[in-house]
Coordinates of C-alpha atoms in Angstrom, one line a residue:
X1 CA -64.6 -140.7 -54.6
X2 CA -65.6 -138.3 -51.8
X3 CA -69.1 -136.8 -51.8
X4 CA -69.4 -136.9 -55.5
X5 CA -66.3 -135.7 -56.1
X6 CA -63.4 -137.6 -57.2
X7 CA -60.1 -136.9 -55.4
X8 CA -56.7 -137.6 -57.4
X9 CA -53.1 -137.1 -56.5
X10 CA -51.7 -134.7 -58.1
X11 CA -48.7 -136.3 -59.0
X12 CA -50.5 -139.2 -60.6
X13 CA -52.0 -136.8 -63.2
X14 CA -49.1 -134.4 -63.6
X15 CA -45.1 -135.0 -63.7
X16 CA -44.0 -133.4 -60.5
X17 CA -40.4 -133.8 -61.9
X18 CA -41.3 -131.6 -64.5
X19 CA -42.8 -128.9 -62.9
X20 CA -40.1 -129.3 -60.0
X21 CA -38.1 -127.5 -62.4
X22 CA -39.7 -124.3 -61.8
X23 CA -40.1 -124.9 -58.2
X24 CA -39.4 -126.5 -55.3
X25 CA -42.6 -129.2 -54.9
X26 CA -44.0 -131.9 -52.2
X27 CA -47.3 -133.0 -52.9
X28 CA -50.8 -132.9 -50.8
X29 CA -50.4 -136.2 -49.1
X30 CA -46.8 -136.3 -48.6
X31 CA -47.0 -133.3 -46.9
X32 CA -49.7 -134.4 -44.6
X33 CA -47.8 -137.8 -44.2
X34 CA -44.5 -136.4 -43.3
X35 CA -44.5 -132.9 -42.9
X36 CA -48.0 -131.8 -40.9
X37 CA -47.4 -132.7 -37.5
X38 CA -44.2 -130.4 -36.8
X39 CA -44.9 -127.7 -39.4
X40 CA -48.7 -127.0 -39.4
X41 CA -49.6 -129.0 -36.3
X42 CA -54.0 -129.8 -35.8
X43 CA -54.7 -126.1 -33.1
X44 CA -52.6 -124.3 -35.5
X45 CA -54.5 -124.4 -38.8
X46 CA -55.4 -121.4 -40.6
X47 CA -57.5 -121.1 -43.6
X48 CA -56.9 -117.9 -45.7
X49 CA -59.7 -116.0 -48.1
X50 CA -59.7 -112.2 -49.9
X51 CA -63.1 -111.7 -47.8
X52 CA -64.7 -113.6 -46.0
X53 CA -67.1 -116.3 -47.5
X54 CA -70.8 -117.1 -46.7
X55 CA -71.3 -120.8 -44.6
X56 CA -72.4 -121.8 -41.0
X57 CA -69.9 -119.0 -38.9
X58 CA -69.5 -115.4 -39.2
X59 CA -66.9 -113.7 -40.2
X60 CA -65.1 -116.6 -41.5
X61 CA -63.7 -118.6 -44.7
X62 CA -65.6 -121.7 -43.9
X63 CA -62.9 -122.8 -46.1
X64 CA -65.2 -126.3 -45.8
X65 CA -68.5 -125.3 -47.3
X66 CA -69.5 -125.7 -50.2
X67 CA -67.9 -128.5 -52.9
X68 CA -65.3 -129.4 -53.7
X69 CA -64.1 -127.7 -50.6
X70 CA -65.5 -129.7 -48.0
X71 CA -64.6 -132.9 -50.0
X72 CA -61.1 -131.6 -50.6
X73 CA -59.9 -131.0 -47.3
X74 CA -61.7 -133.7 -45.7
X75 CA -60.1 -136.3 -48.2
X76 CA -57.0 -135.1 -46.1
X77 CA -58.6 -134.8 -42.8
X78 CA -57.8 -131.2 -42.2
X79 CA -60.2 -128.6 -40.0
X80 CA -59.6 -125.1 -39.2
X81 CA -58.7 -123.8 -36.1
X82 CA -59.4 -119.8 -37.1
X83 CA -59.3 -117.6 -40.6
X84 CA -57.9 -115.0 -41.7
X85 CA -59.4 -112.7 -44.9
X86 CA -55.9 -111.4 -46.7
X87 CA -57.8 -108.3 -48.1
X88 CA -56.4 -105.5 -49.7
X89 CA -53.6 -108.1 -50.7
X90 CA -53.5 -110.0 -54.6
X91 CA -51.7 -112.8 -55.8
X92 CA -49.7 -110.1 -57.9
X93 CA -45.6 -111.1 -57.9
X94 CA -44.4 -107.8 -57.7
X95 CA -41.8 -107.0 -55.1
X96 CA -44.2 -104.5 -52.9
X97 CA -47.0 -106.6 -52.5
X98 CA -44.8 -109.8 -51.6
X99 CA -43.5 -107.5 -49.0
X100 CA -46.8 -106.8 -47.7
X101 CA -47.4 -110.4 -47.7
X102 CA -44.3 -110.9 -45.4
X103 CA -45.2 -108.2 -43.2
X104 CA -48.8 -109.4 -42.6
X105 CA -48.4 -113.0 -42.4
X106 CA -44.8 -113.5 -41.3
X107 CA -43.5 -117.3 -41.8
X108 CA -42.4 -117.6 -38.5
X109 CA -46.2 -117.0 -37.4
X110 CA -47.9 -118.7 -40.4
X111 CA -46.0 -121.3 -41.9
X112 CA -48.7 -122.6 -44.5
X113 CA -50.8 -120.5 -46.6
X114 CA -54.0 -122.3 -46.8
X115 CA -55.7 -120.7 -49.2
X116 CA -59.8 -121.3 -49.9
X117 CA -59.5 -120.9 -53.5
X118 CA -56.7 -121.3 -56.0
X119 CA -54.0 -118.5 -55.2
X120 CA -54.0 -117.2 -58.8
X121 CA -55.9 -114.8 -60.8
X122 CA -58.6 -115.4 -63.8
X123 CA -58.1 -116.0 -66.5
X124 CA -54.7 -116.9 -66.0
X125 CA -52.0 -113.6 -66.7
X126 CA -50.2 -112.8 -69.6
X127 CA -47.1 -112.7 -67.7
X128 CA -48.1 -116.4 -66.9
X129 CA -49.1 -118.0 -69.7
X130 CA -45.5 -119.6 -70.4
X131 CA -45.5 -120.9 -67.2
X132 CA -47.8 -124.0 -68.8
X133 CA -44.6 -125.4 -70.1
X134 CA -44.5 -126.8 -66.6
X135 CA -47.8 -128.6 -66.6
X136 CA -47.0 -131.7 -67.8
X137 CA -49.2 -134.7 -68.0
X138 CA -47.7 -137.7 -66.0
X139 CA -46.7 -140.4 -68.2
X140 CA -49.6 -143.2 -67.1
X141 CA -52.4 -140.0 -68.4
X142 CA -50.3 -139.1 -71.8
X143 CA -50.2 -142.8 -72.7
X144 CA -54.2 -143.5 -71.7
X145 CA -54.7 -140.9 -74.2
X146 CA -52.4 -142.3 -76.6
X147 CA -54.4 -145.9 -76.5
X148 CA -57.5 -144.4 -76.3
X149 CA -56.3 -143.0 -79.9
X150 CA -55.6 -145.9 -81.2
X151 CA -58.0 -148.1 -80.3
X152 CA -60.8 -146.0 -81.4
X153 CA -59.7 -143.8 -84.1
X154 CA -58.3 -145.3 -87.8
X155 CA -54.8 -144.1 -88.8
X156 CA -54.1 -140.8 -90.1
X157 CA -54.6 -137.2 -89.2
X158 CA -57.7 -136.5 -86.9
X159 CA -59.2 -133.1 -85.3
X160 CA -59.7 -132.4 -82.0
X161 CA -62.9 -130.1 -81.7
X162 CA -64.6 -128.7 -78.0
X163 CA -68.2 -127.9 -77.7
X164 CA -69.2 -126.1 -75.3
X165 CA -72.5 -125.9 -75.0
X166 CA -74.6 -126.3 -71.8
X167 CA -77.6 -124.1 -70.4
X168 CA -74.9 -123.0 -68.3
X169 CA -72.7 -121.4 -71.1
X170 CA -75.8 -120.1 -73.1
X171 CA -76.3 -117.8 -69.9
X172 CA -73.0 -117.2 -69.8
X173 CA -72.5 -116.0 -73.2
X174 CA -75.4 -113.7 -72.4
X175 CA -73.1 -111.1 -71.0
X176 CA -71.0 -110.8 -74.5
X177 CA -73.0 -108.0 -75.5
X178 CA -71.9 -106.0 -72.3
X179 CA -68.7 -107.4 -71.5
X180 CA -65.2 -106.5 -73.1
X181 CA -63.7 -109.8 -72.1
X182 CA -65.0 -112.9 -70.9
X183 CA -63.8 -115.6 -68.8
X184 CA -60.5 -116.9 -71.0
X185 CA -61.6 -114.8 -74.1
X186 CA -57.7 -112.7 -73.5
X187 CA -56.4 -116.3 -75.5
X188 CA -57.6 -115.3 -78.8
X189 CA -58.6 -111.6 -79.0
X190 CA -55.7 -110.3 -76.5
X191 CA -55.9 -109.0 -73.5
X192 CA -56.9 -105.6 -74.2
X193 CA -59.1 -106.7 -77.1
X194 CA -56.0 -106.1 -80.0
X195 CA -57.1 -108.8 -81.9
X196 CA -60.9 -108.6 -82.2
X197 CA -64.3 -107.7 -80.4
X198 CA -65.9 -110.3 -78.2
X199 CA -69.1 -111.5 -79.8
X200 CA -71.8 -114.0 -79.1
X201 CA -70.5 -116.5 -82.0
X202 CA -67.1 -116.5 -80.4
X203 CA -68.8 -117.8 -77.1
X204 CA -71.1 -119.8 -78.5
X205 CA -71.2 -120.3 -82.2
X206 CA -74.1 -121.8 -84.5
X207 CA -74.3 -124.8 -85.8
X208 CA -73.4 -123.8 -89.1
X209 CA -70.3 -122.1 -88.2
X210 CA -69.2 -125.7 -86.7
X211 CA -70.0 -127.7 -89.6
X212 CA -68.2 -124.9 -91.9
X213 CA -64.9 -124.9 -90.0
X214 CA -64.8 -128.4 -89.2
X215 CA -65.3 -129.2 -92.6
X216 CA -62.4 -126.6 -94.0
X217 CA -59.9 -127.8 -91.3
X218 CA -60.5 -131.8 -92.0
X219 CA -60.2 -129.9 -95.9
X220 CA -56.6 -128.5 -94.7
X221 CA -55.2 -131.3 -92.4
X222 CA -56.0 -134.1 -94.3
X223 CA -58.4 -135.5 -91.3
X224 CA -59.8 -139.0 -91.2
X225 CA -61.7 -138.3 -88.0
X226 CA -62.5 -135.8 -85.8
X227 CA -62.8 -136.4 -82.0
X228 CA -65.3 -134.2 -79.9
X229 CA -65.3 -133.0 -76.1
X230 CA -68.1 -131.5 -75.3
X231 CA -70.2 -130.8 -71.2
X232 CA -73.1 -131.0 -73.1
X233 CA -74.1 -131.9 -76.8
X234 CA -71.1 -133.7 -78.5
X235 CA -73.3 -133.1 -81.8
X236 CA -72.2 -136.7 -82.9
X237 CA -75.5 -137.3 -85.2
X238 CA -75.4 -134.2 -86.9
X239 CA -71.9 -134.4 -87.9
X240 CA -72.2 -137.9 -88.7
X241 CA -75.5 -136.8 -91.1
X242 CA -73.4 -133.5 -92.4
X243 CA -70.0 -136.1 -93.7
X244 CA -71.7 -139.3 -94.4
X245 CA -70.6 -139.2 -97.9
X246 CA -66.8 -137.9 -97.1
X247 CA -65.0 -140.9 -95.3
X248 CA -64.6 -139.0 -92.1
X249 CA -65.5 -140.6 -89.0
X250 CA -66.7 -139.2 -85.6
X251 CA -66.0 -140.1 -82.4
X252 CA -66.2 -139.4 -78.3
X253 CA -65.5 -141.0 -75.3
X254 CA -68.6 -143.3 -74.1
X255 CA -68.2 -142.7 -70.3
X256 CA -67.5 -139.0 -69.7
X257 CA -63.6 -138.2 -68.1
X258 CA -63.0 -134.3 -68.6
X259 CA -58.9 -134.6 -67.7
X260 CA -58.8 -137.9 -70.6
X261 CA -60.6 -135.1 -72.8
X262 CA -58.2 -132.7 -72.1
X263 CA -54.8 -135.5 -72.7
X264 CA -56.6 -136.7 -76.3
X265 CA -57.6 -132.8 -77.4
X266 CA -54.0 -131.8 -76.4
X267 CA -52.3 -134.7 -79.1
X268 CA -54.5 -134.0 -82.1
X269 CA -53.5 -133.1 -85.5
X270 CA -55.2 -130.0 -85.1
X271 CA -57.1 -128.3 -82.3
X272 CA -60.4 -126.0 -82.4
X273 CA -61.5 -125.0 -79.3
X274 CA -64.2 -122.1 -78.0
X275 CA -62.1 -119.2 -77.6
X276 CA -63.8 -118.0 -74.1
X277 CA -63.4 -121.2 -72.3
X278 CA -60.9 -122.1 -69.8
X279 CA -61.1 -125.6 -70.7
X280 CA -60.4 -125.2 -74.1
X281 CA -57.6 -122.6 -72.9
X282 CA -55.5 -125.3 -71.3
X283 CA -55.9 -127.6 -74.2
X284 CA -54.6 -124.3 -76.0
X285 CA -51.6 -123.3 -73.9
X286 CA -50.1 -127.2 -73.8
X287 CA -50.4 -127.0 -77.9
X288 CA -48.4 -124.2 -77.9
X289 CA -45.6 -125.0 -75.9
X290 CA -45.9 -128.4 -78.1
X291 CA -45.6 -126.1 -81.1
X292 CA -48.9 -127.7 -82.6
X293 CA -51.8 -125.5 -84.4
X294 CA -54.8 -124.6 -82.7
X295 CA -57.9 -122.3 -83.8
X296 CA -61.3 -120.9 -82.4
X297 CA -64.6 -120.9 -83.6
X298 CA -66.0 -118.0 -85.3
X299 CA -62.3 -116.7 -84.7
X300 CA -60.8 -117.2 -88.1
X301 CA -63.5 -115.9 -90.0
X302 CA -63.1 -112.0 -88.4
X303 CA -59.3 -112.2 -89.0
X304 CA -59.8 -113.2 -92.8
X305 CA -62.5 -110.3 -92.5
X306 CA -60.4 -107.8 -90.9
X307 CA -57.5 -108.9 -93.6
X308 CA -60.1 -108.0 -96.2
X309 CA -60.6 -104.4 -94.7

């Protein structure tokens, strides 16, 4: 743990192998360990930002202000040298911009792209969507989720359900009523809203539109217990007080672990996450490459009513 924030190797989280497939791939630290010295030697390191970002020096990234940044490269013992802001350039794909790229920021010149934030757009692209198939979990993660199953859930079919619900989020979901879109909101109405409206029960729904839905999908699946994720209020009373009478059970982890959220979520019977979060959108996007069913809150319920119509 760095300064509050807990640095992990990628490849002990994810299967490198896997996404290997897709791309050639060296991680963080073996790239420091072997690679550094000759390719991106210390005098020589550039961070790169769109604009550039507020800190201690002007007109710079200060690529280490801030958290996780500072943590992040310090956990590698990196510091910059100079910056360079990348602007009118995207992290578009198509051939005229890469050119641009190549004609800016020739390798020969600038063999590492140090970028201060992550060199994608958000929410993730349409085009790039499929791409998830590979982000795979490494095999130590897949199988702590696995235990964690069944050592603390009975046998049978069980929900995986996401709350999102911090002070955070409720100001957040504010900006539904102006907003087309929000955040990872393109996963269930479409990315140029062909599916449905954005509404303030999508982003953050009441609690009887949880109780409802949970109760129709343990109803459907067959569900003997229902684990919760949550940043916030896991709800674990209420629910317990709503089905004490129905032989379905309740659970969540007792020490929070967002990514061991995300590994149990991703192998439940059936999935129900908050259609504008990005966390419940990764949950969503492993699912379906898994070919396992996933739904929204408040999501459902406008389809049936648009059926209706």
């Amino acid at each position: 743990s760095v300064g509050k924030v807990e640095m992990l190797d990628w490849d002990l989280v994810f299967n490198t192998t896997v996404l290997g497939k897709y791309h050639k791939v060296i991680t963080m630290k073996q790239f420091m360990e072997e690679k550094a010295d000759q390719i991106w030697p210390v005098g020589k390191r550039v961070s790169f930002c769109y604009t550039a970002r507020n800190g201690k020096q002007e007109n710079s990234c200060n690529a280490k202000d801030g958290s996780p940044f500072g943590p992040f490269w310090n956990h590698f013992s990196i510091n910059f040298d100079s910056s360079e802001m990348f602007a009118p350039l995207n992290f578009q794909t198509d051939p005229s911009n890469l050119s641009r790229w190549k004609e800016m920021f020739p390798t020969s010149s600038y063999p590492v792209l140090a970028m201060t934030g992550a060199p994608a757009s958000f929410p993730v692209q349409a085009g790039h969507v499929s791409l998830q198939r590979f982000v795979r979990w490494s095999d130590t993660w897949r199988e702590r989720g696995r235990e964690w199953v069944r050592r603390h859930l009975p046998r049978g079919e069980w929900l995986g359900i996401h709350l999102r619900n911090g002070a955070d989020w409720d100001r957040a979901c504010e900006h539904t009523q102006s907003s087309q879109n929000l955040f990872s909101s393109p996963q269930c109405l479409g990315y140029r809203n062909e599916y449905g409206s954005l509404t303030t029960s999508l982003c953050m729904p009441d609690t009887d539109t949880i109780m409802e839905m949970v109760r129709r999908k343990i109803k459907s699946v067959g569900a003997v217990a229902v684990f919760v994720a949550s940043d916030n209020d896991h709800m674990i009373k209420q629910f317990r007080s709503q089905f004490k009478d129905e032989g379905v059970s309740f659970h969540k982890q007792e020490e929070d672990n967002s990514l061991l959220d995300l590994v149990i979520l991703g192998q439940s019977s059936h999935f129900i996450g908050n259609c504008v979060s990005s966390f419940s959108a990764f949950v969503k996007r492993e699912r379906d490459v898994s070919g396992l069913p996933s739904s929204f809150w408040a999501f459902q319920d406008m389809q049936s009513k648009k059926v209706e119509l």
